[in-house]
GROMACS .gro file of C-alpha atoms in nm:
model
  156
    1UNK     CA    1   0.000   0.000   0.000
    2UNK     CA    2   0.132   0.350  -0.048
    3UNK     CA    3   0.010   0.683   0.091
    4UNK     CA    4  -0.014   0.955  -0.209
    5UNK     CA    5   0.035   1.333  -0.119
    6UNK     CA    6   0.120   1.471  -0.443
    7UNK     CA    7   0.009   1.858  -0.650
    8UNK     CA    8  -0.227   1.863  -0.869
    9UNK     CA    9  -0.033   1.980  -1.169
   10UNK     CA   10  -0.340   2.079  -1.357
   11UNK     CA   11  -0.413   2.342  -1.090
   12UNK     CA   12  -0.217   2.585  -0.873
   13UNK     CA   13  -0.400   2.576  -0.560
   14UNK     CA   14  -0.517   2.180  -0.577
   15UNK     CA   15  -0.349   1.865  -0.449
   16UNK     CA   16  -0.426   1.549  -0.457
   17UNK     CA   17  -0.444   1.356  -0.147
   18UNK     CA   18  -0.530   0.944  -0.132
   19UNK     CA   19  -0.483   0.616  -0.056
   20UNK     CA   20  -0.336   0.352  -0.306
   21UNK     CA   21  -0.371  -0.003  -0.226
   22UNK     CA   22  -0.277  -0.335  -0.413
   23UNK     CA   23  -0.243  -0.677  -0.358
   24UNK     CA   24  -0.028  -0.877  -0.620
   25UNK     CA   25  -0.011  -1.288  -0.614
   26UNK     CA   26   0.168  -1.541  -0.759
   27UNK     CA   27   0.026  -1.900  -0.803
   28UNK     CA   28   0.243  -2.143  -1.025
   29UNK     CA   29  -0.017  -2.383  -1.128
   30UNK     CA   30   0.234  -2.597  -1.320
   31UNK     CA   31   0.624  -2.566  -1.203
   32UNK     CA   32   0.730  -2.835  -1.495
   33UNK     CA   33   0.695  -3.120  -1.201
   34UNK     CA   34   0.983  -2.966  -0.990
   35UNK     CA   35   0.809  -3.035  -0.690
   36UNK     CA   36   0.789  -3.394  -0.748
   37UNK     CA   37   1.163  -3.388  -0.841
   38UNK     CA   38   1.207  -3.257  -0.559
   39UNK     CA   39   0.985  -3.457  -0.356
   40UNK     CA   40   1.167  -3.783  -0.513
   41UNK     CA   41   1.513  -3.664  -0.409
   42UNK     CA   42   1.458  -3.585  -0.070
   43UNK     CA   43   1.298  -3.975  -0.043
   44UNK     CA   44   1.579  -4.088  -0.252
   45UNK     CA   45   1.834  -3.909   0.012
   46UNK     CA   46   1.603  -4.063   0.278
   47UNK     CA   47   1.639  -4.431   0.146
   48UNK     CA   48   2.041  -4.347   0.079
   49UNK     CA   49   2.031  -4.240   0.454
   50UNK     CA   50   1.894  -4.553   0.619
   51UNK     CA   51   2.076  -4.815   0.341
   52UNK     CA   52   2.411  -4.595   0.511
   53UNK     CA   53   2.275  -4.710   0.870
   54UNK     CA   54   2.220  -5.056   0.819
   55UNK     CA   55   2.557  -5.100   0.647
   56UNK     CA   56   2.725  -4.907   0.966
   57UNK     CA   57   2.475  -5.132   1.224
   58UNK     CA   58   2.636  -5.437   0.955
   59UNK     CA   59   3.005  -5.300   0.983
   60UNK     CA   60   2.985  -5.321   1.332
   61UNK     CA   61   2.805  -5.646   1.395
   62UNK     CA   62   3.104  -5.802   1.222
   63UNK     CA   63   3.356  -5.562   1.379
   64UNK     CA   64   3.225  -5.685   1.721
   65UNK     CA   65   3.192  -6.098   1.621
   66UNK     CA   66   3.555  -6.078   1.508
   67UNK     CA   67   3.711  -5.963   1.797
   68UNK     CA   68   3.534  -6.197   1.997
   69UNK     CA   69   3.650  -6.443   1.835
   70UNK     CA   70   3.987  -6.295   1.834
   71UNK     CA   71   3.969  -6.298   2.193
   72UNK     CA   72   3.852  -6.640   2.230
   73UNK     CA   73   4.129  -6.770   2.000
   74UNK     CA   74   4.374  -6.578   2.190
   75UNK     CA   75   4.265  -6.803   2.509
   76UNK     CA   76   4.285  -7.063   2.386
   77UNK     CA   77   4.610  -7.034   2.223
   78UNK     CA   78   4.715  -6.912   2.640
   79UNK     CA   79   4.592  -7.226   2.737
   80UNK     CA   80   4.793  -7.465   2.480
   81UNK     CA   81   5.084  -7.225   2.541
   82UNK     CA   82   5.047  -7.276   2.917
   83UNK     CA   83   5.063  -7.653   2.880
   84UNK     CA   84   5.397  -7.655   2.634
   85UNK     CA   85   5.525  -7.461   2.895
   86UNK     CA   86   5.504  -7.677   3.196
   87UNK     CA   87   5.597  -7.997   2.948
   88UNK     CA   88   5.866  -7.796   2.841
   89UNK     CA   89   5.989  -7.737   3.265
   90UNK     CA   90   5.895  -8.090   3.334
   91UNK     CA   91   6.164  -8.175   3.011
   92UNK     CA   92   6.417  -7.937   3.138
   93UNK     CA   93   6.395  -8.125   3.499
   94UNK     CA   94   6.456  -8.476   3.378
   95UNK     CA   95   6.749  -8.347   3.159
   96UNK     CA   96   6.879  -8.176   3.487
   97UNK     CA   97   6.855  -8.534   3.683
   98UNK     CA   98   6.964  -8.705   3.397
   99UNK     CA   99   7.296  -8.500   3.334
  100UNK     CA  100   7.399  -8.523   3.669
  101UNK     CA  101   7.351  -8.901   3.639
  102UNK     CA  102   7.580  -8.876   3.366
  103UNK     CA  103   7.262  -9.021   3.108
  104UNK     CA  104   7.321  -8.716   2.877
  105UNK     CA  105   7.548  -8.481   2.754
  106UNK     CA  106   7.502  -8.075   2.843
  107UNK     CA  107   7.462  -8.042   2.488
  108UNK     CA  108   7.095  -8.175   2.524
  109UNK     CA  109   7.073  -8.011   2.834
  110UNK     CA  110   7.081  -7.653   2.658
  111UNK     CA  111   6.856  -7.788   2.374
  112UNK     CA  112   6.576  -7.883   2.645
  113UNK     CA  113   6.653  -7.524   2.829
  114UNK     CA  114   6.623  -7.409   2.508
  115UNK     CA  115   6.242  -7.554   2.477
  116UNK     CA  116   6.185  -7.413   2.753
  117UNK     CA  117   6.271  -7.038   2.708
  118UNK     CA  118   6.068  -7.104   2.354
  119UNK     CA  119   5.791  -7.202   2.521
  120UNK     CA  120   5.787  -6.898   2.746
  121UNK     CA  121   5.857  -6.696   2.493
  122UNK     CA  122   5.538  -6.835   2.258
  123UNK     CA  123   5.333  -6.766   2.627
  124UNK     CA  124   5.381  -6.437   2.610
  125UNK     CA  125   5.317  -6.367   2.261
  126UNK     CA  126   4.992  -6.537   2.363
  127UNK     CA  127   4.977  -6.303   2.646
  128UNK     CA  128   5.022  -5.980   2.444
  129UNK     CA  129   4.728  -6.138   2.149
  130UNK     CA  130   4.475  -6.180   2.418
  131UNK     CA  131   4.520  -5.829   2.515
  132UNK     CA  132   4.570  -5.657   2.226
  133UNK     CA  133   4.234  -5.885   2.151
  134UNK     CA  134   4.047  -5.727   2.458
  135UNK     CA  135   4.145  -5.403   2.279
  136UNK     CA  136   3.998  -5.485   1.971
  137UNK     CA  137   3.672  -5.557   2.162
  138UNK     CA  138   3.700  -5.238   2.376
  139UNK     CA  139   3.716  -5.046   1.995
  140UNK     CA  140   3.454  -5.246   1.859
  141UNK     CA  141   3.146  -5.244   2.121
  142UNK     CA  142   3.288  -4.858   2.274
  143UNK     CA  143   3.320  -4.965   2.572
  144UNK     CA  144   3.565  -5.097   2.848
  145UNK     CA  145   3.534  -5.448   2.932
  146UNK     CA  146   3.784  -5.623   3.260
  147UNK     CA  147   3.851  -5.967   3.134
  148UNK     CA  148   4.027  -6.133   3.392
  149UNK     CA  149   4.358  -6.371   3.194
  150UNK     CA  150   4.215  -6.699   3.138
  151UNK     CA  151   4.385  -6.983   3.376
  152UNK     CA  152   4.727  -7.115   3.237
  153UNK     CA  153   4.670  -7.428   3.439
  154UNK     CA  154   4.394  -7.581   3.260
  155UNK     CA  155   4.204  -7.868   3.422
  156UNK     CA  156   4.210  -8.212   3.184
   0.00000   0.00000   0.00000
């Protein structure tokens, strides 16, 4: 709307003095089916969206079920390591009595010491899996989980 104060300029002495109102709309009846492109893009974005979501929710699913069965592996491989290690001490013993009997030479005496440290050695290799397992997990699930060592003296 406008106010309109403006001279008469076919008179001296006159003026005109009024209101001027308008109203102006626009209405696109057809828009060429933009809206619907439009309208099919944003669902198209939508179904890209959730297709993202469930391939994340997948990626970590499997993220998760590997380390846990990292981690399982990794005790069980403590276990078996565990066991060569005590059949490895009991070897090194019976070399120690039977080298001071004389039975064998210190030759195979370092070889079974030998077994031994190997056998340590493969423990704590075993050791280091299952934790960098448990780390693995921690990543995968976001959260901190206490997993007490599993037993190096399993039961038969």
């Amino acid at each position: 709307y406008e106010v309109v104060n403006e001279p008469n300029r076919n008179a001296a002495t006159d003026s005109y003095d009024g209101w001027i109102a308008g109203v102006a709309v626009r209405w696109s009846i057809f828009d060429g089916w933009a809206t619907r492109g439009r309208m099919q893009a944003t669902a198209a974005r939508r179904d890209a969206a959730l297709i993202d979501e469930t391939a994340a929710r997948q990626t970590v699913d499997n993220e998760v079920h590997r380390a846990y069965q990292e981690l399982e592996t990794a005790q069980r491989t403590i276990a078996t390591q565990a066991e060569n290690v005590a059949l490895a001490a009991e070897s090194v013993e019976l070399a120690q009595k039977n080298f001071a009997e004389g039975v064998i030479s210190q030759l195979e005496l370092i070889q079974g010491q030998l077994d031994l440290t190997r056998a340590q050695t493969a423990l704590a290799g075993a050791h280091y899996d299952y934790q960098a397992a448990c780390a693995r997990l921690d990543r995968a699930t976001g959260r901190r989980w206490t997993l007490p060592l599993p037993t190096e003296n399993p039961s038969p």
